[in-house]
Short mmCIF file of C-alpha atoms in Angstrom, two decimals:
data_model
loop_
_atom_site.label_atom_id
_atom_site.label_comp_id
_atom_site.label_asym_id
_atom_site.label_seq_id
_atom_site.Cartn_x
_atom_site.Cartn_y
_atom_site.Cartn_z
CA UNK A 1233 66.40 -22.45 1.40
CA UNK A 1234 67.81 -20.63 4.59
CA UNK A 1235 69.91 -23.16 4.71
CA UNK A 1236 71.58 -23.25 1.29
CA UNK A 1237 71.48 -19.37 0.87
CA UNK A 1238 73.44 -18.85 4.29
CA UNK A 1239 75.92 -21.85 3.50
CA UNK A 1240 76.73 -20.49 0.23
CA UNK A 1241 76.62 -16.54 2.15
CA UNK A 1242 79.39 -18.25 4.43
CA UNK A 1243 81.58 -20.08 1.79
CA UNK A 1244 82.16 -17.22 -0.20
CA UNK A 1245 82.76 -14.64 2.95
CA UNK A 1246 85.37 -17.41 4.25
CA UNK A 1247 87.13 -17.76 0.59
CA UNK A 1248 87.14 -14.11 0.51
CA UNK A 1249 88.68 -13.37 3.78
CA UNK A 1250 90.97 -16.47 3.76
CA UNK A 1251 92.32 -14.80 0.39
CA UNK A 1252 92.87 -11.29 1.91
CA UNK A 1253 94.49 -12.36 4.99
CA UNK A 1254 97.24 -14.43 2.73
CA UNK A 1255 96.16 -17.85 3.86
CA UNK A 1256 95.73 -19.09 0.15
CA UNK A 1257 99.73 -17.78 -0.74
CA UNK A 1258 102.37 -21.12 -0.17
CA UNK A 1259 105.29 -18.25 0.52
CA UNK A 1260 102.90 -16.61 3.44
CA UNK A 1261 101.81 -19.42 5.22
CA UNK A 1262 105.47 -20.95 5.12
CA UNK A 1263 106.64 -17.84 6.16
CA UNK A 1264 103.74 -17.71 9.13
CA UNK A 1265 104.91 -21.26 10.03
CA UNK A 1266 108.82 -19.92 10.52
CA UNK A 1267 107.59 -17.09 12.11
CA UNK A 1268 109.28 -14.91 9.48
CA UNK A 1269 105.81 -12.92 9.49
CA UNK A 1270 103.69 -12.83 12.50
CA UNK A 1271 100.71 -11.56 10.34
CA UNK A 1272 99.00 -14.15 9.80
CA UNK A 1273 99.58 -15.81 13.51
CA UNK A 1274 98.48 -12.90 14.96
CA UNK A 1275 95.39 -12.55 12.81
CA UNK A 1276 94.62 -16.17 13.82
CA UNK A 1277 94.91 -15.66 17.67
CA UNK A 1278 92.71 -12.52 17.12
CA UNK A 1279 90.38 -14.15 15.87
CA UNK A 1280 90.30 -17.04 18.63
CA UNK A 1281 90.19 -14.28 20.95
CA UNK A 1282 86.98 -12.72 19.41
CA UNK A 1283 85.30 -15.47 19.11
CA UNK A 1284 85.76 -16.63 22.69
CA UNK A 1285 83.82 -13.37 23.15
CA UNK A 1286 81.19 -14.32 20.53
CA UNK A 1287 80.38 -17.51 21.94
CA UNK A 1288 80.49 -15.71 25.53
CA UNK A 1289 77.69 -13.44 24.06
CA UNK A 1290 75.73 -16.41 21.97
CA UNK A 1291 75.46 -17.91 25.92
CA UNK A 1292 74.08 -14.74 27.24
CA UNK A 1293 71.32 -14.19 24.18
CA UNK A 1294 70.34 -17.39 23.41
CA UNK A 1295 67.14 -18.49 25.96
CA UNK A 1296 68.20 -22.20 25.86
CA UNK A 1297 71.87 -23.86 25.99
CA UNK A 1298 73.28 -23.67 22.89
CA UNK A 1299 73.92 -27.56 21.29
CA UNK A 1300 77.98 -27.64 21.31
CA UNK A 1301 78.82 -31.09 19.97
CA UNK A 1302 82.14 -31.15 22.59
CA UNK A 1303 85.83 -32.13 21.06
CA UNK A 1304 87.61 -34.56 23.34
CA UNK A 1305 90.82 -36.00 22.97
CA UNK A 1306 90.88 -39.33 20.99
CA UNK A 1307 93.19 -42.05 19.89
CA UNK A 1308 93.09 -40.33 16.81
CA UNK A 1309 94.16 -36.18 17.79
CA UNK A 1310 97.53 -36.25 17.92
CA UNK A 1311 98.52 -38.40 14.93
CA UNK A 1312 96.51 -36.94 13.11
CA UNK A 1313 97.06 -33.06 14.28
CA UNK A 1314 100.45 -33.86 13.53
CA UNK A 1315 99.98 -35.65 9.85
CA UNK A 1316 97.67 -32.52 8.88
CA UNK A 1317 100.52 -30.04 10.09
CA UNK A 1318 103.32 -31.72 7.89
CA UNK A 1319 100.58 -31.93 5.18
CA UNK A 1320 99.69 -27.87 5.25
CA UNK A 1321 103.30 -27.19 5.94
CA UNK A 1322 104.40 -29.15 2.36
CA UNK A 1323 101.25 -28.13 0.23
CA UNK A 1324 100.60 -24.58 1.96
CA UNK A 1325 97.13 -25.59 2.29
CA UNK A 1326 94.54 -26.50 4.91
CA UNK A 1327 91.35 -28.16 3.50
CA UNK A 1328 89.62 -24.84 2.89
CA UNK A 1329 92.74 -23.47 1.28
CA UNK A 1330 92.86 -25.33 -1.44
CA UNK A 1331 89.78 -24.83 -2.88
CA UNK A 1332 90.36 -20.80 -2.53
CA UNK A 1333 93.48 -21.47 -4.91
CA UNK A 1334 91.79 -22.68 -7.31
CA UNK A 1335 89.44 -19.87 -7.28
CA UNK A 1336 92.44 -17.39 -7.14
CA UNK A 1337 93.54 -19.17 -10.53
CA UNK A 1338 96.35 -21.36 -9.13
CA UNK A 1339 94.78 -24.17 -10.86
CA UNK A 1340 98.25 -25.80 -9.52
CA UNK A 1341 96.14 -26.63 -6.19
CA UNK A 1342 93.68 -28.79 -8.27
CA UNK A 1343 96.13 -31.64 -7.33
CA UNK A 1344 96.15 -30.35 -3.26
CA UNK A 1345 91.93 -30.96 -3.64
CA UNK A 1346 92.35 -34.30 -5.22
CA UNK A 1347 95.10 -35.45 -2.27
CA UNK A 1348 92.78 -33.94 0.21
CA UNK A 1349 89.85 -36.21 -0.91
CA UNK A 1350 92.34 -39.08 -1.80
CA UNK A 1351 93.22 -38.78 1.73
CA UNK A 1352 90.21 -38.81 3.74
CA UNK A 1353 88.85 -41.43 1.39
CA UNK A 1354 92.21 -43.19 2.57
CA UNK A 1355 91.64 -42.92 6.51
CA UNK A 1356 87.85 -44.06 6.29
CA UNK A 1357 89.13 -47.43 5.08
CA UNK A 1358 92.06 -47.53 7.14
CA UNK A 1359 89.82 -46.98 10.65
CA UNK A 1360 87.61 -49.41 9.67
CA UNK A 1361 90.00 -52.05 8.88
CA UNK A 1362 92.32 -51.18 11.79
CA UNK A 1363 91.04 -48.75 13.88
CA UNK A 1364 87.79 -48.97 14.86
CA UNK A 1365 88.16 -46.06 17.48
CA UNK A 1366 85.72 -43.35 18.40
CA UNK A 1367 86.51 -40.21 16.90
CA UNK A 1368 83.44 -38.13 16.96
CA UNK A 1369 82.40 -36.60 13.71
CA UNK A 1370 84.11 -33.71 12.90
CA UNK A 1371 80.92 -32.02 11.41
CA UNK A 1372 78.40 -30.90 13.87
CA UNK A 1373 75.23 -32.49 12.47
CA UNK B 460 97.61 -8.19 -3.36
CA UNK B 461 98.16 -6.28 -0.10
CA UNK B 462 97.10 -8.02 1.93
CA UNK B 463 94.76 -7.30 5.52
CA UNK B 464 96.41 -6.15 8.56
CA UNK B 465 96.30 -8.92 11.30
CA UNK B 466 93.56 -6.96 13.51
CA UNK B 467 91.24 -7.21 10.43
CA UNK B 468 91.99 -10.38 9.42
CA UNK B 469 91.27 -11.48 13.33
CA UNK B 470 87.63 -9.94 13.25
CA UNK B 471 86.69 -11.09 9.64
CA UNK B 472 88.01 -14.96 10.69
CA UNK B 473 85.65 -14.42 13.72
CA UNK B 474 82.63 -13.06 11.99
CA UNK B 475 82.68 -15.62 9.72
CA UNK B 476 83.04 -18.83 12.06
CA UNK B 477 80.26 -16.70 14.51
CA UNK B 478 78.35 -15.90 11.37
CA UNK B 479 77.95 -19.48 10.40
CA UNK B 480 77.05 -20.69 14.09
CA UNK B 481 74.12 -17.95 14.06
CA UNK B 482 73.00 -18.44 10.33
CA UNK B 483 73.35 -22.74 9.96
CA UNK B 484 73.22 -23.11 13.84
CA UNK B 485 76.35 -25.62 13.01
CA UNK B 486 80.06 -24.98 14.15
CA UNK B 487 82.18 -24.01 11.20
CA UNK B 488 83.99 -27.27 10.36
CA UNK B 489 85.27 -27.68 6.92
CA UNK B 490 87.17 -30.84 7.04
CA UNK B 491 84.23 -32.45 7.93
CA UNK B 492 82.17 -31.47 4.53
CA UNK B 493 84.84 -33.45 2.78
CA UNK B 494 84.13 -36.30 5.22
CA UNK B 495 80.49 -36.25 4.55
CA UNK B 496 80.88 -35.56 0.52
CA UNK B 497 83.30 -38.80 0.98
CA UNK B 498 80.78 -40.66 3.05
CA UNK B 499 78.15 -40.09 0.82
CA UNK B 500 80.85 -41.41 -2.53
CA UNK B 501 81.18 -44.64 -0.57
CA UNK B 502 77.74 -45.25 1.02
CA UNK B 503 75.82 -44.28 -1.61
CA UNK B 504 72.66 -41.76 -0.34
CA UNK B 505 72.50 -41.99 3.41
CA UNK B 506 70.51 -38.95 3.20
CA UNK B 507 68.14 -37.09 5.17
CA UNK B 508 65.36 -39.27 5.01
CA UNK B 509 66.05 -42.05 7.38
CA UNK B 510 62.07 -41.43 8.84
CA UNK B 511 61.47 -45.36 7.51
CA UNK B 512 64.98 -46.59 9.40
CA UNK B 513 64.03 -45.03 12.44
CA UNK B 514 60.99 -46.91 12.41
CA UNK B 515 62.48 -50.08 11.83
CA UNK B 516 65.22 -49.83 14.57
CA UNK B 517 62.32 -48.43 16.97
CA UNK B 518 61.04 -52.03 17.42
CA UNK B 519 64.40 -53.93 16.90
CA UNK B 520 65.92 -51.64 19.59
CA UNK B 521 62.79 -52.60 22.15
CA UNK B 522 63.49 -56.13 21.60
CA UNK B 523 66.73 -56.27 22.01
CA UNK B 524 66.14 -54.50 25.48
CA UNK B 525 64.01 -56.60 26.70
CA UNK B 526 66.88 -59.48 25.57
CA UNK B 527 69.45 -57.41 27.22
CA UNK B 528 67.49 -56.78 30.16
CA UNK B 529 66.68 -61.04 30.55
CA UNK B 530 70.16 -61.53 29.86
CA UNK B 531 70.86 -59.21 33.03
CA UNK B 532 68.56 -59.52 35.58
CA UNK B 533 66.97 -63.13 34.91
CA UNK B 534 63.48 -63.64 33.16
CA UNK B 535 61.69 -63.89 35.81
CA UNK B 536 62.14 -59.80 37.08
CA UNK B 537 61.67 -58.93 33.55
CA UNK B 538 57.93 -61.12 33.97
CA UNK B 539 57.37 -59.05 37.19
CA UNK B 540 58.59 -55.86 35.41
CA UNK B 541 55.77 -56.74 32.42
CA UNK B 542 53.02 -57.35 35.34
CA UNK B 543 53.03 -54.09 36.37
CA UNK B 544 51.40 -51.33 33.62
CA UNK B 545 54.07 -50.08 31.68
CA UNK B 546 53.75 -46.89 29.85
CA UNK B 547 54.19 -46.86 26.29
CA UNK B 548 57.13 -47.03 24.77
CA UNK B 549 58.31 -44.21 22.55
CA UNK B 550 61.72 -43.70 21.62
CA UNK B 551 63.09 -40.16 20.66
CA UNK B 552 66.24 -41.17 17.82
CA UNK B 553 64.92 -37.87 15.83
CA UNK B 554 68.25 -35.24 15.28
CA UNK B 555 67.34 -31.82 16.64
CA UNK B 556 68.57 -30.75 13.33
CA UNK B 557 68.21 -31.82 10.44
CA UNK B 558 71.63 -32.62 8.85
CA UNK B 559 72.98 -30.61 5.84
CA UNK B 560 72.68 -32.71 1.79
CA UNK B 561 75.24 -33.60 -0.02
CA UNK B 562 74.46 -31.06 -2.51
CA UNK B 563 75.12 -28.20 0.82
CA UNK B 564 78.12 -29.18 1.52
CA UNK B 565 79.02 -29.54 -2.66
CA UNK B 566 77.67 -25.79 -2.33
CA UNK B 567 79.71 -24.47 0.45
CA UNK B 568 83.08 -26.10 -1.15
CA UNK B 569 82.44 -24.26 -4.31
CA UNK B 570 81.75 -20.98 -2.67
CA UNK B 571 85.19 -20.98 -1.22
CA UNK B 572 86.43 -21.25 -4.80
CA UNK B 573 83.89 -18.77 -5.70
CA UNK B 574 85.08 -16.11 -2.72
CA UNK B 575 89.25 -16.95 -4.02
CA UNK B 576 87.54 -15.55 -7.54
CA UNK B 577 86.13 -12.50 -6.21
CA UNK B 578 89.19 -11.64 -4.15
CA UNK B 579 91.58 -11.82 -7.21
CA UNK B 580 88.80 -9.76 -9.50
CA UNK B 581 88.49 -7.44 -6.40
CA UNK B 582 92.02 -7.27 -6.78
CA UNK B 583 92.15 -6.72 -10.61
CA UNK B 584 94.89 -9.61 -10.78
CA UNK B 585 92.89 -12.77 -12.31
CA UNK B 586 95.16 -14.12 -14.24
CA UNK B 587 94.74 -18.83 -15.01
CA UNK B 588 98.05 -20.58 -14.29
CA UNK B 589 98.83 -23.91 -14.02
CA UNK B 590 101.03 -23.11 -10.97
CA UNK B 591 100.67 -21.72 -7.51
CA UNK B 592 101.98 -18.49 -8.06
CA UNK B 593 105.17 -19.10 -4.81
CA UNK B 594 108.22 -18.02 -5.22
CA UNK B 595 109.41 -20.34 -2.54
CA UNK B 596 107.16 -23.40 -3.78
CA UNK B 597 108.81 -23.03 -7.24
CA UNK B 598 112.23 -22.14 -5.76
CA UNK B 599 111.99 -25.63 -4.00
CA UNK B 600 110.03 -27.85 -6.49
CA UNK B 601 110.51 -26.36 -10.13
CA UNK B 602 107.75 -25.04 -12.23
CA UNK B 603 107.80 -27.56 -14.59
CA UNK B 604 107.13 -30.89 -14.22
CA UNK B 605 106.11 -33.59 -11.86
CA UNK B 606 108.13 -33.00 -8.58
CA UNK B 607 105.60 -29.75 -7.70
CA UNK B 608 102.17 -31.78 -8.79
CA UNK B 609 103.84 -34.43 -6.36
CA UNK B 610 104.27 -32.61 -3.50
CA UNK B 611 100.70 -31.19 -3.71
CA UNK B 612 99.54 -34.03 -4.00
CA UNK B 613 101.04 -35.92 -0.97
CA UNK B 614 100.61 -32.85 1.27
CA UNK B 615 96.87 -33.01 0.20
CA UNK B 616 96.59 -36.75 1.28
CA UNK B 617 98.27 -35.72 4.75
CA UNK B 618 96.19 -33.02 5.00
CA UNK B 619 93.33 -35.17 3.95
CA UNK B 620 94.32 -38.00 6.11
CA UNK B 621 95.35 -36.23 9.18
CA UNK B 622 91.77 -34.28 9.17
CA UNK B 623 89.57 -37.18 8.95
CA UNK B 624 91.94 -38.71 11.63
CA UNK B 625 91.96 -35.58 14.25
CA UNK B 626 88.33 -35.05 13.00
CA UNK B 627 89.20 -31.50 12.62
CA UNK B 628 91.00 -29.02 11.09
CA UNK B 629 91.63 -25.18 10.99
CA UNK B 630 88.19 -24.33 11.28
CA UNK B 631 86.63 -27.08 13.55
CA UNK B 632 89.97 -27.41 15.86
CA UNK B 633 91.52 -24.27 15.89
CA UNK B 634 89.42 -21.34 15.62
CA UNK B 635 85.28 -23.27 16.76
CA UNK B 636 87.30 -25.65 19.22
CA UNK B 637 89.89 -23.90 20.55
CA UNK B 638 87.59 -20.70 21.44
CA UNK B 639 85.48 -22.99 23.20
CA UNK B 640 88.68 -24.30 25.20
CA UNK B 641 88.02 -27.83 24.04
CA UNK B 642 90.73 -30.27 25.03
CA UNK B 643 90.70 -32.16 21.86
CA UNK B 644 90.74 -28.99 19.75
CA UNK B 645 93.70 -27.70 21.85
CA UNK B 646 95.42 -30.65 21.57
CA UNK B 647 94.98 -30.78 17.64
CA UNK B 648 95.77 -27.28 17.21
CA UNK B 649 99.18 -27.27 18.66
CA UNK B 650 99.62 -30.70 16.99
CA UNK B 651 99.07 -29.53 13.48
CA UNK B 652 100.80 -26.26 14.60
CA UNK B 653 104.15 -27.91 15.81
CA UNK B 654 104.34 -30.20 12.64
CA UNK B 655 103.70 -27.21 9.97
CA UNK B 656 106.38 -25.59 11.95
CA UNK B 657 109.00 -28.59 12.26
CA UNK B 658 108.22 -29.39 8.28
CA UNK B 659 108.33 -25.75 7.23
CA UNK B 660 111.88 -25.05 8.61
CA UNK B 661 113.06 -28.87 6.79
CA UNK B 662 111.73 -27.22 3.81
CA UNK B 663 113.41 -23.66 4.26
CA UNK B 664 116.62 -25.96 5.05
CA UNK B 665 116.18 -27.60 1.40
CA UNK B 666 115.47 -25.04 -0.23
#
């Protein structure tokens, strides 16, 4: 119950905020990525910035070591960093993105959702017939 | 809609990555909810309950110890090694945690849609369009007909793609992993950074 209440508590706060910092608007992020604005850049680095400090303070609080699942480089991180750039770049959405469109009403964005599951789909078949490397799971479960 | 000044912004991006660590006690990782609603599409239910596999791979992971441990070191050590009292033999494969349902992540994907919606009603601008509202977008692809669907649709699979490939994305990479100073993360971020901006300014050239 904890768990479903404070997943959906999350989802909407992160929709909400993704919304009102312009993340969900093609013409800011392309404008963030040639550095037209520095809004939403700076709002990003801010935010890396506090949370360095949050985690710092999760360390100091919590009586045992937090459980960090650890992100190494792979044979995977650059090819794909660079394929999910191009791919946020041309749709003006990362995965989260899309889904506040739709919510905004830019029902447009239905077709980003259905690449962005058409695509994952895509590289689960692709590493296992070609792959085969470690790549950690990207959810920490 | 006016949109947050970039100190705000900063701190709500924060409290919400920090807010899920200290309410799911999981790193904020979006990407990898599509992975797992995927996973689940093509495996059918590899859910929760795996209680009955981990007793089954309990015993077939002793024996094939004991094979690997023949193969090794010779049977007759492993003879010696069963001489001797041996304490018994339990085998800890239980997740600290248990992992999240399909029907979780489902829930978390459609709150995102659900905090867009309450943004735009907060703003008093809800308005249904089959379009995504860009100037620029529209400027570059049309408003009508296929080239715009198109190009949403192949930026998706990239974006799709390239997640499941870096296994990460804004949230897991750049703000959870890079504030962690993971290499990986650091690595994706200015990855996914450098392309957006390299594709961007090809865009801004077409259009």
């Amino acid at each position: 119950m904890r768990d479903t209440v404070g997943t959906a508590a999350v989802g909407l706060a992160l929709g909400f905020s993704l919304s009102r910092i312009g993340f969900s608007s093609w013409d800011e992020v392309h404008r963030m990525f040639t550095f037209e604005s520095l809004r939403m850049l700076l709002a990003f680095c801010a935010g890396v910035v506090v949370m360095a400090l949050g985690w710092y303070a999760v360390k100091k609080l919590s009586r045992t070591s937090p459980r960090w699942i650890p992100r190494d480089i792979h044979r995977g991180t650059v090819a794909g960093g660079l394929l999910f750039g191009a791919g946020w770049a041309l749709s003006g959405a990362c995965p989260s993105i899309a889904l506040v469109q739709l919510g905004e009403g830019k029902l447009l964005a239905l077709f980003t959702v259905a690449g962005i599951f058409a695509g994952n789909w895509l590289y689960s078949v692709v590493h296992e017939r070609f792959f085969r490397w470690t790549t950690q799971s990207c959810i920490d479960d | 809609m006016h949109y947050w000044p970039w100190w705000l912004g900063g701190i709500a991006l924060a409290s919400v990555a920090l807010g899920h660590w200290v309410a799911l006690e999981r790193q904020m990782a979006v990407s990898g909810r599509f992975t797992a609603l995927v996973n689940r599409w093509r495996f059918g239910s590899a859910e929760p309950s795996e209680s009955a596999a981990r007793k089954v791979s309990q015993a077939a992971l002793v024996e094939a110890m004991r094979a690997a441990t023949a193969a090794e070191f010779g049977k007759l050590e492993l003879d010696e090694a069963a001489g001797t009292p041996q304490p018994p033999v339990t085998i800890s494969a239980a997740p600290l945690r248990k992992r999240q349902t399909s029907a979780v992540h489902a829930i978390f994907l459609t709150s995102l849609v659900a905090g867009g919606l309450l943004s735009a009603l907060l703003a008093g601008n809800v308005h249904y369009s089959l379009s995504l509202e860009s100037e620029r977008f529209g400027a570059l692809f049309g408003n009508e007909g296929w080239p715009g669907p198109a190009a949403l649709a192949l930026g998706g699979v990239l974006v799709g793609f390239g997640t499941r490939m870096a296994a990460g994305c804004t949230s897991g990479h750049g703000l959870c992993g890079v504030s962690r100073f993971q290499k990986g993360s650091l690595v994706a971020t200015a990855c996914f950074f450098a392309a957006g901006v390299a594709v961007s300014f090809a865009l801004g050239a077409l259009g």
